[in-house]
PDB file of C-alpha atoms in Angstrom:
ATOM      1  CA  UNK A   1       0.000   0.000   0.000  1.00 92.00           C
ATOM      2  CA  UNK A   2       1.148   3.523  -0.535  1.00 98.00           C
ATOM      3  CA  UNK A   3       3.097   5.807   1.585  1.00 98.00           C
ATOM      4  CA  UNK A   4       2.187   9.399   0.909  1.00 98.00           C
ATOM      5  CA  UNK A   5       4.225  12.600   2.374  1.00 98.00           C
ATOM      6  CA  UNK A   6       1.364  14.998   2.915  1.00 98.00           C
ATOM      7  CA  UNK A   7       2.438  18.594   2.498  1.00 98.00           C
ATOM      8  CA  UNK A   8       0.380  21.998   2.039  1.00 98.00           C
ATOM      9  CA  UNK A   9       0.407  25.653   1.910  1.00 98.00           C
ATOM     10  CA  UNK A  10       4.245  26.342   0.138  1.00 98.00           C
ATOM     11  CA  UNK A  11       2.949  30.116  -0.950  1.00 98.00           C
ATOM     12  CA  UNK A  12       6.438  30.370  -3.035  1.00 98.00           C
ATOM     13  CA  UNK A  13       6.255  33.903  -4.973  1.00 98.00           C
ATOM     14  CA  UNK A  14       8.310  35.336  -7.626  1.00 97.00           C
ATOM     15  CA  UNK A  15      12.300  36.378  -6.858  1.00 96.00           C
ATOM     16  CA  UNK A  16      12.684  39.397  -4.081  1.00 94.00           C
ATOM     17  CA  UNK A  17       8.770  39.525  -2.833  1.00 96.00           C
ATOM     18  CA  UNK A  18       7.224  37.827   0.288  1.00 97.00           C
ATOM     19  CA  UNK A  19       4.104  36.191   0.848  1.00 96.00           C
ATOM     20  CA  UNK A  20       1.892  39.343   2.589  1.00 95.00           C
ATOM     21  CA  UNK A  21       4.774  41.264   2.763  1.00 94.00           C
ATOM     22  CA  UNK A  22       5.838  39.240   5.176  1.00 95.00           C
ATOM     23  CA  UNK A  23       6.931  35.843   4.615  1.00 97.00           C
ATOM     24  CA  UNK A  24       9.853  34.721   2.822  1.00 98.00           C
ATOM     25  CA  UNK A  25       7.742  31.501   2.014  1.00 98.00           C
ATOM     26  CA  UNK A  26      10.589  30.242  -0.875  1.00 98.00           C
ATOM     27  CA  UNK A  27      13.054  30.307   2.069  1.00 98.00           C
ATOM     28  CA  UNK A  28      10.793  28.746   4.114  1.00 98.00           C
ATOM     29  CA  UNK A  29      10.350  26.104   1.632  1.00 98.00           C
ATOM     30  CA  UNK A  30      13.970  25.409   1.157  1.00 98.00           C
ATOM     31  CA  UNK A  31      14.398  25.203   4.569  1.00 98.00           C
ATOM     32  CA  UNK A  32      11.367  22.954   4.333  1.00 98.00           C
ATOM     33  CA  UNK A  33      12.819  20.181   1.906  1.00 98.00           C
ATOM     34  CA  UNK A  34      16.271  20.130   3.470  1.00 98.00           C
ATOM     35  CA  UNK A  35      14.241  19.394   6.956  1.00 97.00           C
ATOM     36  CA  UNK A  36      12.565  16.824   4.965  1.00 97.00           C
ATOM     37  CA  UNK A  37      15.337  15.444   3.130  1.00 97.00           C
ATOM     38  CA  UNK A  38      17.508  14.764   6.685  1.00 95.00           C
ATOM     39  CA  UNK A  39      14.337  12.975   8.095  1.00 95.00           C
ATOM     40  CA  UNK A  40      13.533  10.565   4.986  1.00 95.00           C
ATOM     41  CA  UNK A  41      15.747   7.270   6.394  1.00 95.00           C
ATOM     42  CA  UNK A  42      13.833   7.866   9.760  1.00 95.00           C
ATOM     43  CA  UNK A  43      10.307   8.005   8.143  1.00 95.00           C
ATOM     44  CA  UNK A  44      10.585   5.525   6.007  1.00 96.00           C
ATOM     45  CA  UNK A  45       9.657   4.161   2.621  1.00 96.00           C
ATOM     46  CA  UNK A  46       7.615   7.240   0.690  1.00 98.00           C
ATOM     47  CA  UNK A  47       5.808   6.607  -2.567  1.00 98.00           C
ATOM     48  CA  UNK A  48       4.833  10.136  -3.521  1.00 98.00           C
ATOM     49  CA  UNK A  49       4.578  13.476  -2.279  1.00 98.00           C
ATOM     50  CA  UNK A  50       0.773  14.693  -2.358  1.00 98.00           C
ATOM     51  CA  UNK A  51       0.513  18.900  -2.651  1.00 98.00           C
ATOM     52  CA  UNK A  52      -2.773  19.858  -1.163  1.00 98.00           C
ATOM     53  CA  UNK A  53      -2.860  23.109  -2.745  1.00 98.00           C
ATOM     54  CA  UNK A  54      -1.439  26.975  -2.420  1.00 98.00           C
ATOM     55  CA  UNK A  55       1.395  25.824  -4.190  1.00 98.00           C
ATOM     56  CA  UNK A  56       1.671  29.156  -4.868  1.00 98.00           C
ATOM     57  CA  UNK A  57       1.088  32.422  -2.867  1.00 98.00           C
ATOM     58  CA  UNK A  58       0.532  34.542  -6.452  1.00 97.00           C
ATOM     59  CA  UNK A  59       0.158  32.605  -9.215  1.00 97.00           C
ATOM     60  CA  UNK A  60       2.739  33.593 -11.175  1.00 98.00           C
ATOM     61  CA  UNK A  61       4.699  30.829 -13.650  1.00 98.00           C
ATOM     62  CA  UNK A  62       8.716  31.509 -11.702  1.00 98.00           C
ATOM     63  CA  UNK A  63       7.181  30.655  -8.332  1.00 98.00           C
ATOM     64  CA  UNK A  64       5.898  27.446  -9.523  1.00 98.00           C
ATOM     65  CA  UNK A  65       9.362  26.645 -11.201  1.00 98.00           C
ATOM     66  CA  UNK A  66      10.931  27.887  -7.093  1.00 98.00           C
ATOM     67  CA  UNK A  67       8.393  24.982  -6.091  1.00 98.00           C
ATOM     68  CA  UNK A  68       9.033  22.368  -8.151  1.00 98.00           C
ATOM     69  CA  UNK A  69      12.375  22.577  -7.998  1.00 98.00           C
ATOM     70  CA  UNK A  70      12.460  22.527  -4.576  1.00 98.00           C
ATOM     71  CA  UNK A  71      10.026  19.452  -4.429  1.00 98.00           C
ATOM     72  CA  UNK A  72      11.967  17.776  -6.548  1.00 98.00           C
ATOM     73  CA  UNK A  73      15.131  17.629  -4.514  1.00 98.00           C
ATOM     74  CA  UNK A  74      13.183  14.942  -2.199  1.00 98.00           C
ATOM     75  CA  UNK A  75      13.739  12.627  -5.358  1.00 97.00           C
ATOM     76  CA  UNK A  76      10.376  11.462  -5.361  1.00 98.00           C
ATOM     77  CA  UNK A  77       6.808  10.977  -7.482  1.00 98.00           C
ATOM     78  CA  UNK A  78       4.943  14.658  -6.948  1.00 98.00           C
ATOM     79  CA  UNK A  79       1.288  15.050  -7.723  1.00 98.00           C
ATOM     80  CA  UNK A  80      -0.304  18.308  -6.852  1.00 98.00           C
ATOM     81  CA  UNK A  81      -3.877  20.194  -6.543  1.00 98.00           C
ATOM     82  CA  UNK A  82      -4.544  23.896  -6.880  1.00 98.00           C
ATOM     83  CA  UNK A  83      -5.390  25.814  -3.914  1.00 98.00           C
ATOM     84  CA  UNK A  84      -6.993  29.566  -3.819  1.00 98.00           C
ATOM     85  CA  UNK A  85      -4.109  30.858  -4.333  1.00 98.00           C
ATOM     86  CA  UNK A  86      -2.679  29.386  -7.047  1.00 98.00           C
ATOM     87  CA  UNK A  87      -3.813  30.067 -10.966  1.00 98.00           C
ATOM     88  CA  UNK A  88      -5.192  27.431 -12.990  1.00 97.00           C
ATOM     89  CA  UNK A  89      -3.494  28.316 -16.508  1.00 97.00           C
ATOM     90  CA  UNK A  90       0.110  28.318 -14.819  1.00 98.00           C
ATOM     91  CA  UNK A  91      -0.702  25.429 -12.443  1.00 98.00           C
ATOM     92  CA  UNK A  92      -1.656  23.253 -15.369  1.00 97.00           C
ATOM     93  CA  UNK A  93       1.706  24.107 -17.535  1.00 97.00           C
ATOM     94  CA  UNK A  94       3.868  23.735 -14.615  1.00 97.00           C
ATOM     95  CA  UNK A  95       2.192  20.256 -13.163  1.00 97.00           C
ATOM     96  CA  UNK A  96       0.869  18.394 -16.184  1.00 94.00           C
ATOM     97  CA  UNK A  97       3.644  15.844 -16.232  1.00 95.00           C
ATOM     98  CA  UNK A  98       3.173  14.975 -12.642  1.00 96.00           C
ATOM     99  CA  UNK A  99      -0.601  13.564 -13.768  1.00 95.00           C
ATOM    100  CA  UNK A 100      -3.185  13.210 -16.535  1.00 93.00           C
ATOM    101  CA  UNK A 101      -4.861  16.601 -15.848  1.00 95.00           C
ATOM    102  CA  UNK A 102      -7.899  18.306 -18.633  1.00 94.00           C
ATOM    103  CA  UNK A 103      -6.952  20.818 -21.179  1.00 93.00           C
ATOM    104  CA  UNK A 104      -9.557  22.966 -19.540  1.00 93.00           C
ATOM    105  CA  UNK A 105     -12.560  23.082 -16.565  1.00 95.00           C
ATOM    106  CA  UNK A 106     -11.609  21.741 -13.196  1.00 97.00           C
ATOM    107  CA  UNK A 107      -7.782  20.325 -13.148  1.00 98.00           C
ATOM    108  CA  UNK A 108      -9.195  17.025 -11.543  1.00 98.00           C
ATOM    109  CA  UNK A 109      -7.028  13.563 -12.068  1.00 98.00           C
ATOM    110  CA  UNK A 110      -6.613   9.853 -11.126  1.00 98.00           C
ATOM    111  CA  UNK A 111      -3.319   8.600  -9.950  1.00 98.00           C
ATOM    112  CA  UNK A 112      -2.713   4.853  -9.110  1.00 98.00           C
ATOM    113  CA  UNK A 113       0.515   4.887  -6.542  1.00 98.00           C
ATOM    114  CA  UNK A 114       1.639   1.482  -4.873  1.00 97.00           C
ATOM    115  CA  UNK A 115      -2.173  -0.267  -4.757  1.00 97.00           C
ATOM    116  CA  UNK A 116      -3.996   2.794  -3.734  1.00 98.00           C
ATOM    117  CA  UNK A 117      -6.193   5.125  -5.898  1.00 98.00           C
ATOM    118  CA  UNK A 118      -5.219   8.829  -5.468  1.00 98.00           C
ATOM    119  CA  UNK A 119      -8.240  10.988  -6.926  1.00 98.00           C
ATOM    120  CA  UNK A 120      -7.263  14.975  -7.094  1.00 98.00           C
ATOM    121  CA  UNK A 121      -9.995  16.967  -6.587  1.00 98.00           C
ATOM    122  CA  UNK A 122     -10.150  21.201  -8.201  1.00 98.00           C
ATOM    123  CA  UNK A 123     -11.828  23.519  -5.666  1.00 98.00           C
ATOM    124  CA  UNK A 124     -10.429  26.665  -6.963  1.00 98.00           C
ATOM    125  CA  UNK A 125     -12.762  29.582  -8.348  1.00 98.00           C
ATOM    126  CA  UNK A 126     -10.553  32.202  -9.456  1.00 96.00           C
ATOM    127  CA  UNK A 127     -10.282  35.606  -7.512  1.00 94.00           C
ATOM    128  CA  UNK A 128     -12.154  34.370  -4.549  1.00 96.00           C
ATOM    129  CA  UNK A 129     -10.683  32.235  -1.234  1.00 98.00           C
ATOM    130  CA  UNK A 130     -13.627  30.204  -0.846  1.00 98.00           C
ATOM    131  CA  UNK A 131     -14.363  26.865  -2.466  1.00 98.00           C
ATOM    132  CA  UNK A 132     -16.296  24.692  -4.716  1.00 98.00           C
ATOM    133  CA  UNK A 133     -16.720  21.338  -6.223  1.00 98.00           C
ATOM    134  CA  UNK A 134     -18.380  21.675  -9.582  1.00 98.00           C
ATOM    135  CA  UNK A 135     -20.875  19.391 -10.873  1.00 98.00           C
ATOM    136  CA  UNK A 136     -18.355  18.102 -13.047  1.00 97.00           C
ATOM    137  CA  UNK A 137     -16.307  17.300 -10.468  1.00 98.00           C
ATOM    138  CA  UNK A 138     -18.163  15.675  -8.291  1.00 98.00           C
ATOM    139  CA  UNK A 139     -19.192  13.361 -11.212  1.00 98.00           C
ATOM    140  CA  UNK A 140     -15.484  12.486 -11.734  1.00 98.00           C
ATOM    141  CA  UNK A 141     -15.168  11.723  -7.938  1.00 98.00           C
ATOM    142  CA  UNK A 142     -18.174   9.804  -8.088  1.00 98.00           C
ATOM    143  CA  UNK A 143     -16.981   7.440 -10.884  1.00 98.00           C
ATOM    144  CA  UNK A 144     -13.183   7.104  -9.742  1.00 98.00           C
ATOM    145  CA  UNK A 145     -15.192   5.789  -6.652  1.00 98.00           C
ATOM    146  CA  UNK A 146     -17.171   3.309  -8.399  1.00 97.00           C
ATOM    147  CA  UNK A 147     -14.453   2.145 -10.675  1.00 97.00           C
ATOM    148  CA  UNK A 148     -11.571   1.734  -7.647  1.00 97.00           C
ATOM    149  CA  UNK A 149     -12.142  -2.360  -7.653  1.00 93.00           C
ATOM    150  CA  UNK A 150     -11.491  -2.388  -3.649  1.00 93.00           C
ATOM    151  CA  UNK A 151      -8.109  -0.470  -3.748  1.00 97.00           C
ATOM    152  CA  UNK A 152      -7.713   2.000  -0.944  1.00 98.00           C
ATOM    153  CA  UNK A 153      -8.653   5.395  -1.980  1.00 98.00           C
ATOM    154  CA  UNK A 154      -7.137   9.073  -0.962  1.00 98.00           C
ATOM    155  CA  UNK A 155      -9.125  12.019  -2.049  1.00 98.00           C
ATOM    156  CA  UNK A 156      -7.138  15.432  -2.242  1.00 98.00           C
ATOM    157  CA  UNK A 157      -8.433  18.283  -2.420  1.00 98.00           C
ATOM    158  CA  UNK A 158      -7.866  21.946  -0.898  1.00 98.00           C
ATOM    159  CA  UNK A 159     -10.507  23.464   0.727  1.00 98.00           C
ATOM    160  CA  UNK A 160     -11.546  20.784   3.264  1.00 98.00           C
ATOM    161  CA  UNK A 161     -15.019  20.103   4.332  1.00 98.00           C
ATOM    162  CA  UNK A 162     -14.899  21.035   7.698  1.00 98.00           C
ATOM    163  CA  UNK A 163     -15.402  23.902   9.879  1.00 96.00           C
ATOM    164  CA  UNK A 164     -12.542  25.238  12.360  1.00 97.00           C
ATOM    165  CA  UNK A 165     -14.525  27.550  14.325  1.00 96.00           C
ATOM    166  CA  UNK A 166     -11.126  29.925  13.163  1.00 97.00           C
ATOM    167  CA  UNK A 167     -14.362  32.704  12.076  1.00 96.00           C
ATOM    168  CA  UNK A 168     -11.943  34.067   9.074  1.00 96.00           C
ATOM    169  CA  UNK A 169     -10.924  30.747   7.915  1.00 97.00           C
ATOM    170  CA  UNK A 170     -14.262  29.229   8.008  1.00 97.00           C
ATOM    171  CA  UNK A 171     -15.767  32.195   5.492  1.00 97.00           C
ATOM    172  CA  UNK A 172     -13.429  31.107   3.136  1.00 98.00           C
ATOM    173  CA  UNK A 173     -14.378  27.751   3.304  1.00 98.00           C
ATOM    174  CA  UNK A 174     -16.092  24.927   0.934  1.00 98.00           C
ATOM    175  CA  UNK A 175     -19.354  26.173  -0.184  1.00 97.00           C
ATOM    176  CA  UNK A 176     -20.830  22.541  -0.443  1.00 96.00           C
ATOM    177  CA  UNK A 177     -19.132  19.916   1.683  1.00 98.00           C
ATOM    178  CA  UNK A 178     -22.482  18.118   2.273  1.00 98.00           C
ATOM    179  CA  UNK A 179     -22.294  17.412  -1.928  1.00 98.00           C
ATOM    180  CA  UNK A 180     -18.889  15.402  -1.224  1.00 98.00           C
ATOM    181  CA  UNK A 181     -20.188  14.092   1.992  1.00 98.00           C
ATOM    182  CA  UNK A 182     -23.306  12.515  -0.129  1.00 97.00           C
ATOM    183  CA  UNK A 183     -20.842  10.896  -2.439  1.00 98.00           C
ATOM    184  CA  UNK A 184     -18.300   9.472   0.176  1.00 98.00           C
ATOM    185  CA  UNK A 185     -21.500   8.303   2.236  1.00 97.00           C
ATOM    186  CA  UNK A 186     -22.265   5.629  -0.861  1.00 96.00           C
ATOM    187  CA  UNK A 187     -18.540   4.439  -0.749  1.00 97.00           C
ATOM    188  CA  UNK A 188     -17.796   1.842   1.513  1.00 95.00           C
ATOM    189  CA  UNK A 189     -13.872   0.736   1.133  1.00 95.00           C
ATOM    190  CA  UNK A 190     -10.750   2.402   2.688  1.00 97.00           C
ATOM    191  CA  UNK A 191     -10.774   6.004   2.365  1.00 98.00           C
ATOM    192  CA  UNK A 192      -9.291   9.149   3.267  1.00 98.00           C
ATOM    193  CA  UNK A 193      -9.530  12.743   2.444  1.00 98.00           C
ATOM    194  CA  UNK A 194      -6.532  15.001   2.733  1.00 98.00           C
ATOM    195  CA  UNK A 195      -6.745  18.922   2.156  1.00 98.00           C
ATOM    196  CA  UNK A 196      -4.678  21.994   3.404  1.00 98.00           C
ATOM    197  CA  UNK A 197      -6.302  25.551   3.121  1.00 98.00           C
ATOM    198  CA  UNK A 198      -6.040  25.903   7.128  1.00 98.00           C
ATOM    199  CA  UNK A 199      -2.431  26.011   8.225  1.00 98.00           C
ATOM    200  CA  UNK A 200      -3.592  23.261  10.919  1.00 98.00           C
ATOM    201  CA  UNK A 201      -4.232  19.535  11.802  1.00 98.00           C
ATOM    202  CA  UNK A 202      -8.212  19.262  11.923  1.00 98.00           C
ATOM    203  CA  UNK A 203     -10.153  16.017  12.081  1.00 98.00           C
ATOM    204  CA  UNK A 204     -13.259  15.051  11.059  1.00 98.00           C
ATOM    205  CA  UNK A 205     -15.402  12.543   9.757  1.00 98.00           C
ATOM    206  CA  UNK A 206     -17.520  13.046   6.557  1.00 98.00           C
ATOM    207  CA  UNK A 207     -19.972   9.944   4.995  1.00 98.00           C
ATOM    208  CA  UNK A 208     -18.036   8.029   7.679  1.00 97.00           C
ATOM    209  CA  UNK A 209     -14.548   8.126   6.406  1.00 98.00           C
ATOM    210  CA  UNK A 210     -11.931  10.431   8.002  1.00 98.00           C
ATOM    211  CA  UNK A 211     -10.851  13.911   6.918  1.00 98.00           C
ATOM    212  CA  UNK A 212      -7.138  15.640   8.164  1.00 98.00           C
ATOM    213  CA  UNK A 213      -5.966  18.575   6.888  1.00 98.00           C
ATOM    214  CA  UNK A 214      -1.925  19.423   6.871  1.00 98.00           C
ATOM    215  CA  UNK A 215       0.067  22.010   8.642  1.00 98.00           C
ATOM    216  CA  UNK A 216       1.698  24.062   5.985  1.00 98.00           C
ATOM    217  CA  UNK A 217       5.102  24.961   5.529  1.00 98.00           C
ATOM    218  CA  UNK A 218       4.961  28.907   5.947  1.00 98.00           C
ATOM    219  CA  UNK A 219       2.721  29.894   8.292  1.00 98.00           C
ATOM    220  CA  UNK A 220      -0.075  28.745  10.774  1.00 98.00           C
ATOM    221  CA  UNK A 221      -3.453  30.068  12.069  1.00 97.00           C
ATOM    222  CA  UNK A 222      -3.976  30.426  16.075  1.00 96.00           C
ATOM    223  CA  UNK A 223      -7.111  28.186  17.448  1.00 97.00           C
ATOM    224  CA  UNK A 224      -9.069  31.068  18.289  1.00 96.00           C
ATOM    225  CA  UNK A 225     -12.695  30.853  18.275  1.00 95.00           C
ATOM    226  CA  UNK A 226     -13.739  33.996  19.190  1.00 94.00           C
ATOM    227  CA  UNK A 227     -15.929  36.530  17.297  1.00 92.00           C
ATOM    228  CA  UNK A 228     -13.263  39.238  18.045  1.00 92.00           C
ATOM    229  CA  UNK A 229     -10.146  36.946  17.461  1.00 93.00           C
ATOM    230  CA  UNK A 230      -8.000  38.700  15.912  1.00 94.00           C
ATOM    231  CA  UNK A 231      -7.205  38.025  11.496  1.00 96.00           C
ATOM    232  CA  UNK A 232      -4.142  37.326  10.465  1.00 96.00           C
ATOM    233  CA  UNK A 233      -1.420  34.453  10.612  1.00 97.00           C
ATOM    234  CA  UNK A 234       1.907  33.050  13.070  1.00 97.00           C
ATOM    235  CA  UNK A 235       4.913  32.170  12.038  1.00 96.00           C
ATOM    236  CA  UNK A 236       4.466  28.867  13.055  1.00 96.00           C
ATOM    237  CA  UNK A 237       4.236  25.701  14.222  1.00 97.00           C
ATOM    238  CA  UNK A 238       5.169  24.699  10.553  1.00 98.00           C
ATOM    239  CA  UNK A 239       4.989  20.769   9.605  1.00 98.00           C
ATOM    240  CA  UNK A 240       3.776  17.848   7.288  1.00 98.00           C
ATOM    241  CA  UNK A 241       1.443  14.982   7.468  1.00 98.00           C
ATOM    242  CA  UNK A 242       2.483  11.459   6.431  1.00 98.00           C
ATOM    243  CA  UNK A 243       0.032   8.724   5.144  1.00 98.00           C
ATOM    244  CA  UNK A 244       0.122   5.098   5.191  1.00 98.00           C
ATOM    245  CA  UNK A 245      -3.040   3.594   3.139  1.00 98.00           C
ATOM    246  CA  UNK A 246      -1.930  -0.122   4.216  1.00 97.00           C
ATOM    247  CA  UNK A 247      -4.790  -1.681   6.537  1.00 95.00           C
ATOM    248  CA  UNK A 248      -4.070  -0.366  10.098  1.00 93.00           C
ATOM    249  CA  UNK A 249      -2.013   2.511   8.569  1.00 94.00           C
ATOM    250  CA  UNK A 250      -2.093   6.370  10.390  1.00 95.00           C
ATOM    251  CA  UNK A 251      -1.898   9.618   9.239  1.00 97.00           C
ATOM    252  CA  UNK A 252       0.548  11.468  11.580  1.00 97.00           C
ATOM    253  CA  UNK A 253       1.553  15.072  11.501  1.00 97.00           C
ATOM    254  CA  UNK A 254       5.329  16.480  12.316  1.00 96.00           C
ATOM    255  CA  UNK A 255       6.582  19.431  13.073  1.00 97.00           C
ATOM    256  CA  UNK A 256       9.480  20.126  10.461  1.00 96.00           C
ATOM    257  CA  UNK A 257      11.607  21.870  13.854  1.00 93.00           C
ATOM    258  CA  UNK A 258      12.177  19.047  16.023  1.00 90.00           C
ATOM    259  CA  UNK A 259      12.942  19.776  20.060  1.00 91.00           C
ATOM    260  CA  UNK A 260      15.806  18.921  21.819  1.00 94.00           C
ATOM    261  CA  UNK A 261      16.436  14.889  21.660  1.00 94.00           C
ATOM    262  CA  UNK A 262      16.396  12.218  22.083  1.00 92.00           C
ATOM    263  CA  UNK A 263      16.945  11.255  25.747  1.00 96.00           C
ATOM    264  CA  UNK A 264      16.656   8.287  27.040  1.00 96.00           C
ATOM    265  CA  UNK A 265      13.772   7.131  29.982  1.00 91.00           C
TER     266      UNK A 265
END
């Protein structure tokens, strides 16, 4: 079964501009991959390295050439879904030979990695940070269900279909979660949903298969639930999510700056 390195949220710009003005998110992502790259003999065998989204922080074609060549120093299969943030045009010429993606609509694909069905989900409308699974989409999620013969299945997408109770976060949401929820409901084999969007670990259950979103790479959002709490983003904890679709398998989250250790008990 597969072994997926979950990441989320790179926001990589064009040379000499940060992310809000702020964040020097291409930095942050090469400090990312060499964080990664030490840990790889500890974690283990990984299959692929699954993008949920915000590859990009402004759409432009050089910061998804600062991604992908960053990702690719891991030396290993990348597949990738658009986020809010990224563009769809520029996505599409910079990811197509990762997998089969439409010349046009929704950038929705199939990808079978070591016995488990990855199915890449678009949520992207252009110009706004909320949400939404087309009808088309949810058609091609519907059949890459029916036709997955028993094989464990991952859907990715971006915008997850959950609520935080983070009031800014959740505006920006998925417009129609209970559409997907529907679908998963009729599916009953191994299943997971992976997105990003949040800059968090959140867990939920949706047609009675699990949902986790990633911590991103660049930024984080406090757990703040008040109707006052205040917008805006920290500059951490930063981390990644790791999958194992084998029966009895875990998602796990890690922070990419490890504490002092180990010492022994």
């Amino acid at each position: 079964m597969a072994r997926l390195l979950h990441l989320s949220d790179l926001h990589a710009v064009a040379t000499g501009t940060r992310a809000s003005g702020v964040l020097d998110t291409n930095d942050l992502l090469r400090e990312a991959i060499d964080a990664l790259s030490g840990r790889l003999t500890a974690i283990g065998r990984i299959d692929a390295v699954l993008v949920t989204g915000d590859i990009s922080d402004d759409g432009s074609a050089e910061s998804y050439a600062i991604a992908k060549a960053q990702l690719a120093r891991l030396g290993l299969p990348l597949l990738a879904i658009p986020g809010n943030h990224d563009r769809r045009s520029a996505f599409r010429d910079a990811f197509a030979d990762t997998a089969p993606m439409p010349d046009d609509g929704p950038l929705d694909w199939i990808a079978e990695v070591a016995g488990t069905r990855i199915v890449g989900l678009d949520t992207l409308v252009e110009g706004q940070g909320g949400g939404l699974l087309r009808a088309r989409t949810l058609d091609f999620l519907a059949e890459a269900l029916d036709r997955s013969q028993g094989k464990p299945v991952v859907v990715a997408l971006h915008h997850p279909p959950l609520r935080t109770g983070i009031r800014f976060m959740d505006a920006i949401g998925l417009d129609n979660a209970e559409a997907l929820e529907g679908i998963l409901r009729r599916h009953d084999g191994p299943l997971w949903v992976l997105a990003g969007h949040v800059h968090g670990v959140y867990h939920c259950m949706l047609g009675g298969h699990p949902v986790v979103t990633a911590p991103s790479t660049c930024s984080a959002f406090v757990f703040d639930q008040r109707e006052e709490a205040p917008v805006g983003f920290m500059l951490g904890p930063l981390g990644f999510g790791m999958l194992d679709t084998a029966p009895g398998g875990v998602w796990t989250a890690c922070p990419l700056v490890m504490a002092d250790g180990p010492y022994g008990f």
